[in-house]
Amino acid sequence: MFVHIKEACAFLEGRRHKTTLARFKEILDEIGLPYQRLKMIHVAGTNGKGSTVNDLACILMAAGYHVGTFTSPYILSHNDRICIDRQPIADDVFLDLINTWQPTIEKYGLSMFESDILLMFAYFLSQPLDYVIIEAGIGGLNDKTNLITPIASVITNIGHDHLASLGPTLEDVARQKGGIIKEGVPVFCGRMPEALMAVLDEMAHQKKTVVHYSDPPEVTQYPIDFHYRGLDIRLGDVGMYQVANASLAIDVVLGLWSHALDAAIISGLRMAHWPGRFEHFTYQGQDLFLDGAHNREAMTALIQTVKQRVGEHPVEVIYAALRDKDYVRMAKMLQEAGFTVRVCHFDDERALRATDLSRLSGVAYLDRVETGLKQWKQDPKTVLLVTGSLHFISYVRHLFDKDTQIKVSS
């Protein structure tokens, strides 16, 4: 029995053993958890999963629905993974939930991710929800979320992240992501190369369904206004790459509800802010941005967004990465964009040591994030970008919370 939420979350985060998807489904069946009662939308893809989940939730909330969401990783606290109407599960509720299910988690040897899924289902089944939107972890076919039968399957894009485990080719990655396609369930995907669409189309055909692909939206100005499917949408001060995620969310809503929710699409997307994704802060008039870009496709989109957003202002980057990422290439991409880059270590067992990253990439070494922040504050003309990993962004976000002069830009 845990007394404090921190020790309860530490219990979850310390769990490493994994079962197979088939065994995990057997376990949930043995427990008797009727998770299929929930009306669910399943979201997979390389980048933009969390943002697309958030966009969908905002639209459905604007339409008056109560919406549960399951996403990962978290930015501020473990509770962030399980939300209702964009509000994380409360500490006391989460603590009671973990204590209730701790014996089951230990009995079956569930991993952290499996435990989170179990807790999510248990919590959502106890609440009066209209819809639940679930983000897949890695891949799709063998992901532990892939035991559901949703009302829609969504694939944001196919990229090079996790190529070692899902590849070796992008077509192989597409087959893994396409593993969430279910019999007769409509599929919505972002636009991607023809070869990858062919893979998904064939998988959908075998499941007696079709894939609906997004079209390029018409962007009119920044902060972002764009025209899509006959709707004029304003996103506000977010990354340009969010247009693709919002367009996909629009396609899902139109596919399921036709134009009945048009007003909700417009108002919902206006409030669709997602932490750690080109998140804007200010310090005495200076701009700083946090973004969890952690693969080459996301980094390309981020660099484009930064250049569009800051114009001719010089950009300093504090960069850190996990060991299993293409960290040298991404550091080089930031340098080639004309940014001043310094690498930094952060407290995560999967993080690459900054000294190793500096040696391998030829990028200057920074001993601590706080040092970089202090140096940046001395140059009022320079924009700061912190990027490389959502785990790193989570670490930095907590530092910002302790600095009362750094504020989220409204």
XYZ file of C-alpha atoms in Angstrom:
410
model
C 0.000 0.000 0.000
C 1.481 3.318 -1.092
C 0.955 6.480 0.940
C 2.298 9.070 -1.506
C 1.745 9.386 -5.243
C 5.485 9.767 -5.889
C 6.272 6.334 -4.476
C 3.316 4.838 -6.335
C 4.562 6.285 -9.635
C 8.086 5.108 -8.808
C 6.638 1.615 -8.429
C 5.150 1.847 -11.926
C 8.242 3.364 -13.507
C 10.477 0.691 -12.045
C 8.651 -2.154 -13.760
C 10.578 -3.623 -16.692
C 9.307 -7.130 -17.467
C 7.153 -7.381 -20.587
C 4.641 -9.981 -21.710
C 3.571 -10.655 -25.291
C 0.516 -8.887 -26.702
C -1.377 -12.196 -26.787
C -0.551 -12.892 -23.148
C -1.440 -9.345 -22.109
C -4.855 -9.742 -23.727
C -5.302 -13.052 -21.888
C -4.458 -11.320 -18.621
C -7.047 -8.580 -19.159
C -9.605 -11.248 -20.061
C -8.743 -13.209 -16.898
C -9.172 -10.054 -14.848
C -12.540 -9.502 -16.485
C -11.949 -5.894 -17.494
C -14.590 -5.081 -20.177
C -12.474 -2.487 -21.995
C -14.210 -3.108 -25.335
C -17.256 -1.299 -23.952
C -15.385 1.957 -24.535
C -15.798 3.796 -27.842
C -12.170 4.173 -28.846
C -10.053 5.811 -31.544
C -6.587 4.283 -31.992
C -3.675 6.506 -33.100
C -0.282 5.206 -34.296
C 2.538 6.720 -36.370
C 6.110 7.944 -36.118
C 5.496 11.610 -35.271
C 2.487 13.656 -34.250
C 0.568 10.939 -32.397
C 0.121 12.908 -29.196
C -0.752 16.111 -31.024
C -3.348 14.329 -33.147
C -4.860 12.743 -30.027
C -5.021 16.196 -28.459
C -6.572 17.762 -31.574
C -9.269 15.088 -31.668
C -9.963 15.487 -27.959
C -10.293 19.266 -28.275
C -12.721 18.948 -31.179
C -14.899 16.381 -29.415
C -14.863 18.405 -26.196
C -15.961 21.495 -28.144
C -18.864 19.393 -29.422
C -19.906 18.674 -25.831
C -18.496 15.163 -25.443
C -16.515 13.846 -22.481
C -13.244 12.406 -23.749
C -10.586 10.194 -22.202
C -7.057 10.192 -23.630
C -4.076 7.906 -23.152
C -0.697 9.248 -24.325
C 3.015 8.834 -23.687
C 5.573 9.844 -22.643
C 4.506 12.387 -20.054
C 5.886 15.931 -19.828
C 5.016 17.091 -16.304
C 3.912 14.011 -14.341
C 3.010 10.360 -14.819
C -0.634 11.356 -14.389
C -0.456 13.162 -17.763
C -0.764 9.827 -19.551
C -4.362 9.371 -18.393
C -6.639 12.376 -18.891
C -10.322 13.170 -19.031
C -11.282 16.322 -20.901
C -7.560 17.184 -21.022
C -7.231 17.107 -17.223
C -4.761 14.540 -15.830
C -6.066 12.036 -13.339
C -5.895 13.599 -9.863
C -3.125 12.467 -7.508
C -5.485 11.028 -4.906
C -7.543 9.177 -7.508
C -4.428 7.833 -9.215
C -2.966 6.754 -5.879
C -6.130 4.838 -4.975
C -6.177 3.262 -8.436
C -2.563 2.097 -8.205
C -3.111 0.703 -4.708
C -6.213 -1.158 -5.881
C -4.431 -2.776 -8.812
C -0.943 -3.232 -7.330
C -1.529 -6.912 -6.407
C -2.707 -7.657 -9.957
C 0.240 -5.813 -11.501
C 2.672 -7.787 -9.347
C 0.867 -11.103 -9.799
C 1.106 -10.947 -13.581
C 4.474 -9.202 -13.728
C 3.222 -6.312 -15.848
C 5.604 -3.696 -17.233
C 5.087 0.034 -16.688
C 3.353 0.470 -20.054
C 1.142 -2.568 -19.505
C 0.296 -1.325 -16.016
C -0.599 2.096 -17.388
C -2.937 0.509 -19.937
C -4.607 -1.571 -17.230
C -5.031 1.470 -14.973
C -6.305 3.561 -17.875
C -8.992 1.039 -18.777
C -10.045 0.618 -15.150
C -10.318 4.374 -14.630
C -12.117 5.141 -17.880
C -14.635 2.345 -17.319
C -15.569 3.997 -14.021
C -16.242 7.376 -15.640
C -19.117 8.658 -17.842
C -17.088 9.000 -21.049
C -18.369 9.337 -24.583
C -15.089 8.567 -26.360
C -11.552 7.420 -25.575
C -8.553 8.212 -27.776
C -5.547 5.924 -27.341
C -2.010 6.570 -28.554
C 0.032 3.503 -29.469
C 3.476 3.163 -27.931
C 5.945 1.798 -30.495
C 4.861 0.386 -33.838
C 1.314 -0.906 -33.816
C 1.063 -4.570 -34.732
C 2.614 -5.831 -31.491
C 2.001 -2.757 -29.367
C 0.192 -3.472 -26.114
C -2.586 -1.038 -27.030
C -3.404 -3.169 -30.090
C -5.970 -5.315 -28.297
C -8.801 -2.869 -28.895
C -11.391 -2.710 -31.662
C -11.754 1.035 -32.256
C -14.293 3.049 -34.223
C -11.387 4.458 -36.259
C -7.713 3.632 -36.788
C -5.391 6.596 -37.364
C -1.795 6.555 -38.669
C -0.114 9.955 -38.636
C 2.973 9.183 -40.751
C 5.788 6.683 -41.312
C 9.363 7.700 -40.466
C 12.798 6.400 -39.561
C 12.416 6.337 -35.770
C 12.705 2.799 -34.317
C 13.884 1.546 -37.706
C 16.175 -0.943 -35.960
C 13.270 -2.638 -34.188
C 10.490 -2.133 -36.743
C 12.469 -2.196 -40.026
C 14.842 -2.564 -41.674
C 12.882 -0.716 -44.410
C 10.218 1.980 -44.218
C 7.837 -0.467 -45.867
C 8.432 -2.793 -42.912
C 7.693 0.086 -40.542
C 4.475 0.756 -42.468
C 3.437 -2.877 -41.981
C 4.032 -2.552 -38.254
C 2.063 0.697 -37.981
C -0.630 -0.749 -40.237
C -1.039 -3.564 -37.742
C -3.644 -1.440 -35.956
C -5.979 -1.728 -38.972
C -9.027 -3.776 -37.976
C -11.719 -5.600 -39.909
C -14.237 -3.110 -41.293
C -12.891 -0.186 -39.237
C -12.215 3.026 -41.226
C -8.570 4.102 -41.478
C -7.303 7.687 -41.652
C -3.702 8.504 -42.540
C -1.487 11.469 -43.172
C -0.097 11.894 -46.672
C 3.032 9.787 -47.273
C 5.118 8.380 -50.166
C 3.290 6.201 -52.690
C 5.214 3.050 -51.745
C 4.089 3.336 -48.128
C 0.499 4.119 -49.054
C 0.512 0.995 -51.237
C 1.497 -1.100 -48.207
C -1.297 0.350 -46.073
C -3.859 0.119 -48.873
C -3.140 -3.589 -49.294
C -3.412 -4.209 -45.551
C -6.705 -2.319 -45.454
C -8.025 -4.285 -48.428
C -7.299 -7.535 -46.603
C -9.303 -6.211 -43.641
C -12.228 -5.156 -45.861
C -11.783 -1.459 -45.212
C -10.245 1.563 -46.942
C -7.651 4.188 -46.069
C -8.585 7.871 -46.233
C -5.491 10.043 -46.771
C -5.115 13.706 -45.898
C -4.593 16.265 -48.641
C -2.133 19.187 -48.468
C -3.861 22.078 -46.636
C -3.742 25.667 -47.852
C -1.776 27.664 -45.256
C -2.460 31.401 -45.474
C -0.425 33.020 -42.692
C 1.496 32.612 -39.423
C 0.305 32.443 -36.614
C -1.271 29.640 -38.495
C -4.422 30.095 -40.501
C -5.234 27.412 -43.038
C -8.078 26.289 -45.258
C -9.011 22.605 -45.323
C -12.065 20.629 -46.437
C -14.055 23.852 -46.801
C -13.185 25.059 -43.287
C -11.125 28.091 -42.252
C -8.959 27.038 -39.306
C -6.776 29.080 -36.954
C -4.234 27.245 -34.799
C -2.415 30.203 -33.279
C 1.195 30.178 -32.074
C 2.167 26.540 -32.675
C 4.641 24.701 -34.870
C 3.921 24.738 -38.592
C 4.081 20.939 -38.526
C 0.880 20.948 -36.469
C -1.072 21.764 -39.629
C -0.636 18.170 -40.814
C -1.791 16.791 -37.455
C -4.812 19.107 -37.374
C -5.719 18.215 -40.973
C -5.656 14.529 -40.097
C -7.845 15.133 -37.045
C -10.306 17.008 -39.260
C -10.425 14.053 -41.646
C -11.178 11.661 -38.782
C -14.003 13.853 -37.484
C -15.490 14.403 -40.942
C -15.202 10.688 -41.664
C -17.077 9.713 -38.510
C -19.529 12.609 -38.129
C -19.576 14.267 -41.575
C -20.017 18.055 -41.224
C -22.158 17.875 -38.075
C -19.198 19.002 -35.950
C -17.834 21.785 -38.194
C -18.234 24.469 -35.526
C -16.531 22.218 -32.977
C -13.628 21.615 -35.370
C -13.027 25.356 -35.686
C -13.344 26.184 -31.974
C -11.670 23.009 -30.740
C -8.524 23.354 -32.811
C -8.127 26.951 -31.677
C -7.551 25.705 -28.108
C -5.463 22.663 -29.075
C -2.210 23.407 -27.283
C 0.080 20.437 -26.555
C 2.986 20.746 -24.047
C 6.496 20.137 -25.320
C 5.634 20.645 -28.978
C 7.066 24.005 -30.030
C 5.941 25.286 -26.658
C 6.568 29.020 -26.336
C 7.940 30.668 -23.192
C 9.206 34.172 -22.502
C 11.839 35.626 -20.197
C 11.790 39.438 -19.937
C 10.702 39.721 -23.552
C 13.027 36.998 -24.850
C 11.561 34.005 -26.662
C 12.397 30.419 -25.843
C 10.854 27.267 -27.256
C 10.690 23.661 -26.114
C 10.180 20.909 -28.664
C 10.538 17.157 -28.268
C 11.781 16.465 -31.826
C 13.743 13.208 -31.595
C 14.132 11.889 -35.145
C 15.170 13.278 -38.503
C 11.648 13.924 -39.816
C 10.606 15.768 -36.669
C 13.858 17.745 -36.627
C 13.401 18.811 -40.254
C 9.896 20.064 -39.450
C 11.113 21.832 -36.314
C 13.933 23.657 -38.110
C 11.494 24.868 -40.755
C 9.103 26.083 -38.060
C 11.826 27.898 -36.101
C 13.040 29.754 -39.178
C 9.500 30.801 -40.071
C 8.776 31.885 -36.512
C 11.899 33.830 -35.498
C 13.014 35.362 -38.791
C 16.528 36.808 -38.641
C 17.001 36.457 -34.883
C 19.996 34.306 -33.884
C 19.072 30.927 -32.415
C 20.884 29.061 -29.652
C 20.086 25.387 -29.119
C 20.463 23.263 -26.007
C 20.326 19.697 -27.303
C 20.184 16.301 -25.600
C 19.166 12.862 -26.812
C 18.521 9.275 -25.841
C 21.123 6.664 -26.745
C 18.957 4.856 -29.305
C 18.318 7.921 -31.489
C 20.114 9.287 -34.559
C 21.678 11.957 -32.369
C 24.739 12.837 -34.464
C 22.673 13.472 -37.571
C 20.185 15.632 -35.687
C 22.930 17.683 -34.044
C 24.459 18.253 -37.475
C 21.064 19.258 -38.887
C 20.743 21.957 -36.240
C 24.243 23.227 -36.983
C 23.636 23.249 -40.726
C 20.510 25.324 -40.114
C 22.802 28.067 -38.831
C 21.967 27.603 -35.164
C 24.522 27.707 -32.350
C 24.305 24.250 -30.786
C 25.468 22.999 -27.405
C 24.844 19.519 -26.077
C 23.838 18.726 -22.534
C 23.262 15.697 -20.311
C 20.084 15.165 -18.313
C 19.021 12.763 -15.599
C 17.594 9.761 -17.460
C 19.044 6.261 -17.586
C 18.546 6.174 -21.369
C 20.169 9.551 -21.999
C 23.382 9.757 -24.001
C 26.222 11.316 -22.026
C 26.827 14.865 -23.217
C 30.582 14.321 -23.354
C 30.068 11.378 -25.729
C 27.609 13.342 -27.853
C 30.010 16.279 -28.006
C 32.884 14.023 -29.077
C 30.841 12.172 -31.698
C 29.140 15.218 -33.205
C 31.803 17.876 -32.768
C 29.267 20.087 -30.973
C 30.219 22.179 -27.940
C 29.591 20.665 -24.514
C 27.404 22.253 -21.831
C 27.763 21.021 -18.267
C 24.200 21.798 -17.153
C 20.980 23.146 -18.644
C 20.994 25.877 -16.016
C 24.345 27.103 -17.333
C 22.933 27.418 -20.841
C 19.877 29.276 -19.567
C 22.042 31.696 -17.622
C 24.251 32.429 -20.630
C 21.250 32.855 -22.933
C 19.563 35.346 -20.603
C 22.541 37.676 -21.095
C 21.796 38.116 -24.824
C 18.375 39.761 -25.338
C 18.404 39.324 -29.136
C 18.869 35.559 -29.149
C 16.068 33.000 -29.276
C 16.601 29.782 -27.313
C 15.484 26.362 -28.537
C 15.612 23.317 -26.256
C 15.123 20.046 -28.123
C 16.195 16.463 -28.825
C 13.889 14.323 -26.695
C 10.493 14.491 -25.019
C 12.175 13.051 -21.930
C 14.661 15.940 -21.997
C 11.831 18.426 -22.480
C 10.103 16.994 -19.417
C 13.300 17.515 -17.410
C 13.696 21.122 -18.620
C 10.012 21.905 -18.125
C 10.399 21.166 -14.430
C 13.364 23.553 -14.286
C 11.214 26.251 -15.855
C 8.552 25.721 -13.216
C 11.141 26.686 -10.586
C 12.105 29.923 -12.397
C 9.309 32.409 -11.777
C 10.637 34.757 -14.471
C 10.152 32.173 -17.242
C 6.514 32.154 -18.246
C 4.379 30.245 -20.728
C 3.472 32.594 -23.567
C -0.265 33.109 -23.873
